[in-house]
């Protein structure tokens, strides 16, 4: 009886031991599987990170190479006519350095179709011809007031270059206190039209020196003069309603407050600082060359005598009358 009980007990504990060993073996197998899965996951993640870094680095290298190529191409393009333009820094380029001055005009000024221009009246005269007021039809079909500088008929090539040089200069500037260039007319021809549709007094001044005289018609009377097709040269700028500062202040002497006059001075100073930052000096800063719009905003104009900063550091500049006019206005302001 004791032997059989001993045998049963022995078998029981042997079975328990075997179950424990089997359980331990199963746990070890499970842990091994988990370890394999974890190792594979870490390896896969590491591989993904490596591939991501690889693509990022190679992509950045390709972007850098392309950017460098573009930068080099821009640098070569900026090295035109002996000038180096630094990216993000706008500097003045002297039109006289171009072998062909017309290239400077086409680079800095927009060509305007003369059919978009309607000249209304003569408002002054300049060194090269008359100045007219008129309207310019914009691409959006809206008309804006403009001033049109014209070149006298029978001009020489040198006069034409000097005339368009000012447009090449103005076209490089973009500032609220610098007169804005709308464009030029150099390529297109006006169709033959009646004088009254263009600008009568302007034509009499000799814009086109081949005007046909009035001629009689059957039944009495005569046809108006007509302009044969010709190629005008014009500079179109924004229209400044109040004209030059000197005549405007003298006409309205004592009508402005100190705040208004100081505002005008600040505008002129802002425009001149902009020109200085561009590396450009205005040789004829005078009240007659400051234009005033309807909002009393003063804008620097007349760049025909201006030059690059480095050209002639000993040149004399005309500034006395500007400060005399403004100082007197400040003294007598209410």
Short mmCIF file of C-alpha atoms in Angstrom, two decimals:
data_model
loop_
_atom_site.label_atom_id
_atom_site.label_comp_id
_atom_site.label_asym_id
_atom_site.label_seq_id
_atom_site.Cartn_x
_atom_site.Cartn_y
_atom_site.Cartn_z
CA UNK A 1 0.00 0.00 0.00
CA UNK A 2 2.81 2.34 0.97
CA UNK A 3 4.75 1.44 -2.15
CA UNK A 4 1.83 2.15 -4.45
CA UNK A 5 1.18 5.50 -2.69
CA UNK A 6 4.83 6.36 -3.05
CA UNK A 7 4.72 5.50 -6.72
CA UNK A 8 1.63 7.65 -7.26
CA UNK A 9 3.21 10.57 -5.41
CA UNK A 10 6.41 10.17 -7.38
CA UNK A 11 4.54 10.14 -10.66
CA UNK A 12 2.58 13.21 -9.60
CA UNK A 13 5.70 15.23 -8.85
CA UNK A 14 7.40 14.02 -11.99
CA UNK A 15 4.42 15.22 -13.99
CA UNK A 16 4.51 18.58 -12.19
CA UNK A 17 8.22 18.93 -12.89
CA UNK A 18 7.68 18.09 -16.54
CA UNK A 19 4.86 20.61 -16.78
CA UNK A 20 7.09 23.26 -15.21
CA UNK A 21 9.91 22.49 -17.61
CA UNK A 22 7.51 22.59 -20.57
CA UNK A 23 6.04 25.86 -19.36
CA UNK A 24 9.49 27.36 -18.93
CA UNK A 25 10.42 26.19 -22.39
CA UNK A 26 7.29 27.77 -23.86
CA UNK A 27 8.00 31.04 -22.07
CA UNK A 28 11.55 31.05 -23.38
CA UNK A 29 10.25 30.42 -26.89
CA UNK A 30 7.76 33.28 -26.57
CA UNK A 31 10.44 35.60 -25.24
CA UNK A 32 12.65 34.62 -28.15
CA UNK A 33 9.89 35.46 -30.61
CA UNK A 34 9.29 38.82 -28.92
CA UNK A 35 13.01 39.55 -29.04
CA UNK A 36 13.13 38.69 -32.73
CA UNK A 37 10.13 40.93 -33.45
CA UNK A 38 11.59 43.79 -31.40
CA UNK A 39 14.96 43.42 -33.12
CA UNK A 40 13.29 43.41 -36.54
CA UNK A 41 11.25 46.49 -35.63
CA UNK A 42 14.30 48.39 -34.39
CA UNK A 43 16.24 47.34 -37.46
CA UNK A 44 13.42 48.39 -39.78
CA UNK A 45 13.07 51.75 -38.03
CA UNK A 46 16.81 52.31 -38.18
CA UNK A 47 16.83 51.45 -41.88
CA UNK A 48 13.94 53.85 -42.46
CA UNK A 49 15.77 56.64 -40.64
CA UNK A 50 18.94 55.96 -42.63
CA UNK A 51 17.02 56.00 -45.93
CA UNK A 52 15.21 59.20 -44.94
CA UNK A 53 18.48 60.90 -44.04
CA UNK A 54 20.01 59.64 -47.28
CA UNK A 55 17.22 61.09 -49.40
CA UNK A 56 17.24 64.34 -47.45
CA UNK A 57 20.98 64.74 -47.82
CA UNK A 58 21.03 63.83 -51.51
CA UNK A 59 18.00 66.05 -52.18
CA UNK A 60 19.61 68.94 -50.35
CA UNK A 61 22.82 68.42 -52.26
CA UNK A 62 20.90 68.47 -55.53
CA UNK A 63 19.04 71.62 -54.43
CA UNK A 64 22.32 73.24 -53.42
CA UNK A 65 23.89 72.37 -56.76
CA UNK A 66 20.89 73.75 -58.66
CA UNK A 67 20.84 76.88 -56.50
CA UNK A 68 24.54 77.39 -57.06
CA UNK A 69 24.07 76.96 -60.81
CA UNK A 70 21.22 79.48 -60.79
CA UNK A 71 23.29 81.86 -58.69
CA UNK A 72 26.18 81.53 -61.10
CA UNK A 73 23.85 82.11 -64.04
CA UNK A 74 22.40 85.20 -62.36
CA UNK A 75 25.88 86.45 -61.61
CA UNK A 76 26.82 86.07 -65.26
CA UNK A 77 23.63 87.84 -66.29
CA UNK A 78 24.29 90.64 -63.84
CA UNK A 79 27.75 91.17 -65.25
CA UNK A 80 26.40 93.25 -68.10
CA UNK A 81 28.26 96.23 -69.49
CA UNK A 82 30.81 96.05 -66.70
CA UNK A 83 28.28 96.25 -63.83
CA UNK A 84 27.76 93.75 -61.04
CA UNK A 85 24.32 93.76 -59.45
CA UNK A 86 24.20 92.17 -56.04
CA UNK A 87 21.10 90.03 -55.36
CA UNK A 88 18.64 91.92 -53.19
CA UNK A 89 20.58 95.19 -53.52
CA UNK A 90 19.34 97.50 -56.25
CA UNK A 91 21.98 99.92 -57.51
CA UNK A 92 21.97 102.54 -60.20
CA UNK A 93 23.50 101.66 -63.57
CA UNK A 94 24.80 104.51 -65.70
CA UNK A 95 23.17 104.32 -69.16
CA UNK A 96 26.32 105.85 -70.69
CA UNK A 97 28.19 102.60 -70.06
CA UNK A 98 26.05 100.76 -72.61
CA UNK A 99 27.62 100.43 -76.03
CA UNK A 100 24.16 100.97 -77.50
CA UNK A 101 22.18 103.47 -75.36
CA UNK A 102 18.92 102.13 -76.77
CA UNK A 103 19.58 98.89 -74.87
CA UNK A 104 19.45 100.82 -71.60
CA UNK A 105 16.12 102.36 -72.58
CA UNK A 106 14.62 98.99 -73.45
CA UNK A 107 15.95 97.44 -70.23
CA UNK A 108 14.68 100.07 -67.81
CA UNK A 109 11.69 101.66 -69.58
CA UNK A 110 8.46 100.15 -70.87
CA UNK A 111 7.57 100.79 -74.51
CA UNK A 112 4.10 102.32 -74.88
CA UNK A 113 1.88 102.00 -77.92
CA UNK A 114 1.20 105.62 -79.02
CA UNK A 115 -2.43 104.74 -79.74
CA UNK A 116 -2.92 104.54 -75.95
CA UNK A 117 -1.85 108.18 -75.52
CA UNK A 118 -4.17 111.17 -75.87
CA UNK A 119 -2.43 114.55 -75.71
CA UNK A 120 -4.59 117.42 -74.47
CA UNK A 121 -2.54 120.60 -74.12
CA UNK A 122 0.94 122.05 -73.81
CA UNK A 123 1.90 122.84 -70.22
CA UNK A 124 5.55 123.81 -70.61
CA UNK A 125 8.76 123.59 -72.55
CA UNK A 126 11.95 121.71 -71.83
CA UNK A 127 15.47 121.48 -73.18
CA UNK A 128 14.53 119.03 -75.91
CA UNK A 129 10.95 120.02 -76.72
CA UNK A 130 7.55 120.72 -75.24
CA UNK A 131 5.79 119.11 -72.31
CA UNK A 132 2.11 118.22 -72.70
CA UNK A 133 -0.55 116.94 -70.38
CA UNK A 134 -2.69 114.07 -71.54
CA UNK A 135 -4.24 110.72 -70.76
CA UNK A 136 -2.79 107.24 -70.92
CA UNK A 137 -5.06 104.25 -71.38
CA UNK A 138 -3.89 101.43 -69.13
CA UNK A 139 -4.23 97.72 -70.01
CA UNK A 140 -7.32 97.67 -67.78
CA UNK A 141 -8.95 100.28 -70.07
CA UNK A 142 -8.69 102.90 -67.32
CA UNK A 143 -7.26 106.28 -68.30
CA UNK A 144 -4.76 108.00 -66.03
CA UNK A 145 -3.44 111.57 -66.28
CA UNK A 146 0.13 111.80 -67.51
CA UNK A 147 2.72 114.34 -68.59
CA UNK A 148 4.38 113.73 -71.95
CA UNK A 149 7.86 115.05 -72.66
CA UNK A 150 8.53 115.30 -76.37
CA UNK A 151 11.56 115.60 -78.61
CA UNK A 152 11.70 118.39 -81.15
CA UNK A 153 11.37 117.54 -84.81
CA UNK A 154 14.59 117.37 -86.83
CA UNK A 155 16.58 116.16 -83.85
CA UNK A 156 20.07 114.73 -84.14
CA UNK A 157 20.96 111.22 -82.98
CA UNK A 158 22.91 112.65 -80.06
CA UNK A 159 19.90 114.70 -78.96
CA UNK A 160 17.76 111.59 -79.11
CA UNK A 161 20.26 109.67 -76.95
CA UNK A 162 20.46 112.48 -74.40
CA UNK A 163 16.66 112.76 -74.34
CA UNK A 164 16.12 109.03 -73.75
CA UNK A 165 18.95 108.88 -71.22
CA UNK A 166 16.66 110.52 -68.67
CA UNK A 167 14.09 107.76 -69.21
CA UNK A 168 16.80 105.14 -68.69
CA UNK A 169 17.58 106.80 -65.37
CA UNK A 170 14.01 107.32 -64.14
CA UNK A 171 13.07 103.76 -65.05
CA UNK A 172 15.49 102.43 -62.43
CA UNK A 173 13.79 104.23 -59.53
CA UNK A 174 10.75 103.15 -57.54
CA UNK A 175 9.97 105.48 -54.64
CA UNK A 176 6.93 107.58 -53.62
CA UNK A 177 9.04 110.76 -53.68
CA UNK A 178 10.64 110.16 -57.09
CA UNK A 179 8.71 110.98 -60.26
CA UNK A 180 7.36 107.75 -61.75
CA UNK A 181 8.10 106.78 -65.33
CA UNK A 182 5.11 105.28 -67.13
CA UNK A 183 7.03 104.43 -70.29
CA UNK A 184 8.49 105.69 -73.55
CA UNK A 185 7.51 105.88 -77.20
CA UNK A 186 10.45 105.09 -79.46
CA UNK A 187 9.46 102.32 -81.86
CA UNK A 188 5.92 102.81 -83.08
CA UNK A 189 4.64 105.43 -85.52
CA UNK A 190 1.58 107.60 -85.17
CA UNK A 191 -0.95 107.17 -87.95
CA UNK A 192 -1.78 110.20 -90.06
CA UNK A 193 -4.38 112.05 -87.97
CA UNK A 194 -5.83 115.52 -87.78
CA UNK A 195 -3.84 118.05 -85.78
CA UNK A 196 -6.81 118.86 -83.58
CA UNK A 197 -6.91 115.23 -82.44
CA UNK A 198 -3.31 115.33 -81.34
CA UNK A 199 -1.97 118.60 -79.96
CA UNK A 200 -2.20 121.76 -82.08
CA UNK A 201 0.28 124.05 -80.31
CA UNK A 202 2.61 121.15 -79.79
CA UNK A 203 2.70 120.52 -83.51
CA UNK A 204 3.28 124.19 -84.28
CA UNK A 205 6.36 124.01 -82.09
CA UNK A 206 7.84 121.53 -84.53
CA UNK A 207 7.32 118.08 -83.06
CA UNK A 208 7.08 116.77 -86.61
CA UNK A 209 8.70 119.10 -89.08
CA UNK A 210 6.76 117.76 -92.02
CA UNK A 211 3.26 118.98 -91.25
CA UNK A 212 1.14 119.50 -94.30
CA UNK A 213 -0.38 122.97 -94.49
CA UNK A 214 -4.16 123.45 -94.72
CA UNK A 215 -5.43 123.16 -98.26
CA UNK A 216 -8.68 124.41 -99.82
CA UNK A 217 -11.51 122.10 -100.75
CA UNK A 218 -14.26 122.53 -103.35
CA UNK A 219 -17.10 124.67 -102.08
CA UNK A 220 -14.92 126.82 -99.87
CA UNK A 221 -13.13 126.28 -96.61
CA UNK A 222 -10.15 124.06 -96.04
CA UNK A 223 -9.19 120.84 -94.38
CA UNK A 224 -7.23 121.08 -91.14
CA UNK A 225 -3.49 120.39 -91.20
CA UNK A 226 -2.65 116.72 -91.11
CA UNK A 227 0.30 114.86 -89.71
CA UNK A 228 1.90 112.36 -92.05
CA UNK A 229 2.83 109.09 -90.46
CA UNK A 230 5.93 109.69 -88.33
CA UNK A 231 7.94 108.19 -85.50
CA UNK A 232 7.69 110.39 -82.40
CA UNK A 233 9.96 110.12 -79.38
CA UNK A 234 8.25 110.64 -76.04
CA UNK A 235 8.80 110.13 -72.34
CA UNK A 236 5.57 109.56 -70.39
CA UNK A 237 5.57 110.22 -66.64
CA UNK A 238 2.94 110.59 -63.93
CA UNK A 239 1.10 113.90 -63.94
CA UNK A 240 1.76 116.26 -61.02
CA UNK A 241 -1.21 118.59 -60.73
CA UNK A 242 0.47 121.47 -58.88
CA UNK A 243 3.56 121.73 -61.06
CA UNK A 244 6.96 122.81 -59.79
CA UNK A 245 7.50 123.53 -56.11
CA UNK A 246 8.96 127.03 -56.55
CA UNK A 247 6.04 128.44 -58.54
CA UNK A 248 3.53 126.55 -56.38
CA UNK A 249 4.87 128.01 -53.12
CA UNK A 250 5.13 131.52 -54.55
CA UNK A 251 1.60 131.31 -55.90
CA UNK A 252 0.24 130.19 -52.52
CA UNK A 253 2.62 132.16 -50.32
CA UNK A 254 1.54 132.09 -46.68
CA UNK A 255 -1.22 129.54 -47.23
CA UNK A 256 0.56 126.52 -45.78
CA UNK A 257 1.07 125.52 -42.17
CA UNK A 258 4.44 124.60 -40.72
CA UNK A 259 3.35 120.96 -40.57
CA UNK A 260 2.54 120.96 -44.29
CA UNK A 261 5.86 122.57 -45.23
CA UNK A 262 7.84 120.23 -43.00
CA UNK A 263 5.98 117.33 -44.63
CA UNK A 264 7.14 118.58 -48.03
CA UNK A 265 10.71 118.79 -46.77
CA UNK A 266 10.53 115.28 -45.36
CA UNK A 267 9.29 113.97 -48.71
CA UNK A 268 12.15 115.61 -50.61
CA UNK A 269 14.68 114.32 -48.07
CA UNK A 270 13.23 110.81 -48.34
CA UNK A 271 13.54 110.88 -52.12
CA UNK A 272 17.12 112.15 -51.98
CA UNK A 273 18.08 109.51 -49.42
CA UNK A 274 16.69 106.85 -51.75
CA UNK A 275 18.80 108.19 -54.62
CA UNK A 276 21.85 108.23 -52.35
CA UNK A 277 21.23 104.62 -51.32
CA UNK A 278 21.09 103.74 -55.00
CA UNK A 279 24.55 105.26 -55.47
CA UNK A 280 23.18 108.16 -57.47
CA UNK A 281 23.54 111.92 -57.11
CA UNK A 282 21.16 114.56 -58.46
CA UNK A 283 23.23 117.43 -59.84
CA UNK A 284 20.43 119.96 -60.06
CA UNK A 285 18.37 119.72 -56.89
CA UNK A 286 16.28 122.88 -57.02
CA UNK A 287 12.73 123.89 -56.18
CA UNK A 288 11.96 124.15 -59.90
CA UNK A 289 12.85 120.45 -60.25
CA UNK A 290 10.58 119.31 -57.42
CA UNK A 291 7.04 118.54 -58.57
CA UNK A 292 3.96 118.63 -56.33
CA UNK A 293 0.80 116.57 -56.75
CA UNK A 294 -2.74 117.28 -55.54
CA UNK A 295 -1.97 115.72 -52.13
CA UNK A 296 1.04 118.03 -51.58
CA UNK A 297 3.42 115.11 -52.08
CA UNK A 298 6.76 116.38 -53.40
CA UNK A 299 8.68 114.29 -55.93
CA UNK A 300 12.18 114.75 -57.30
CA UNK A 301 12.33 115.08 -61.09
CA UNK A 302 14.57 116.22 -63.95
CA UNK A 303 17.37 113.67 -64.07
CA UNK A 304 19.00 115.01 -67.22
CA UNK A 305 22.00 116.43 -65.34
CA UNK A 306 22.35 113.70 -62.74
CA UNK A 307 25.30 111.37 -62.53
CA UNK A 308 26.81 108.44 -60.69
CA UNK A 309 28.27 109.12 -57.26
CA UNK A 310 31.84 108.23 -58.19
CA UNK A 311 32.03 110.26 -61.40
CA UNK A 312 32.94 113.70 -60.06
CA UNK A 313 33.14 114.17 -56.29
CA UNK A 314 34.14 117.85 -56.70
CA UNK A 315 31.12 118.90 -58.73
CA UNK A 316 28.97 121.78 -57.48
CA UNK A 317 25.32 121.10 -56.77
CA UNK A 318 22.40 123.47 -57.06
CA UNK A 319 20.49 123.34 -53.78
CA UNK A 320 20.47 126.96 -52.58
CA UNK A 321 17.21 128.10 -54.14
CA UNK A 322 15.33 125.04 -52.85
CA UNK A 323 16.17 125.79 -49.24
CA UNK A 324 15.67 129.53 -49.70
CA UNK A 325 12.16 128.99 -51.01
CA UNK A 326 11.22 126.51 -48.28
CA UNK A 327 12.86 128.57 -45.52
CA UNK A 328 11.01 131.73 -46.56
CA UNK A 329 7.76 129.75 -46.69
CA UNK A 330 8.40 128.43 -43.17
CA UNK A 331 9.16 131.93 -41.88
CA UNK A 332 5.91 133.38 -43.24
CA UNK A 333 3.69 130.38 -42.59
CA UNK A 334 0.74 130.88 -40.17
#
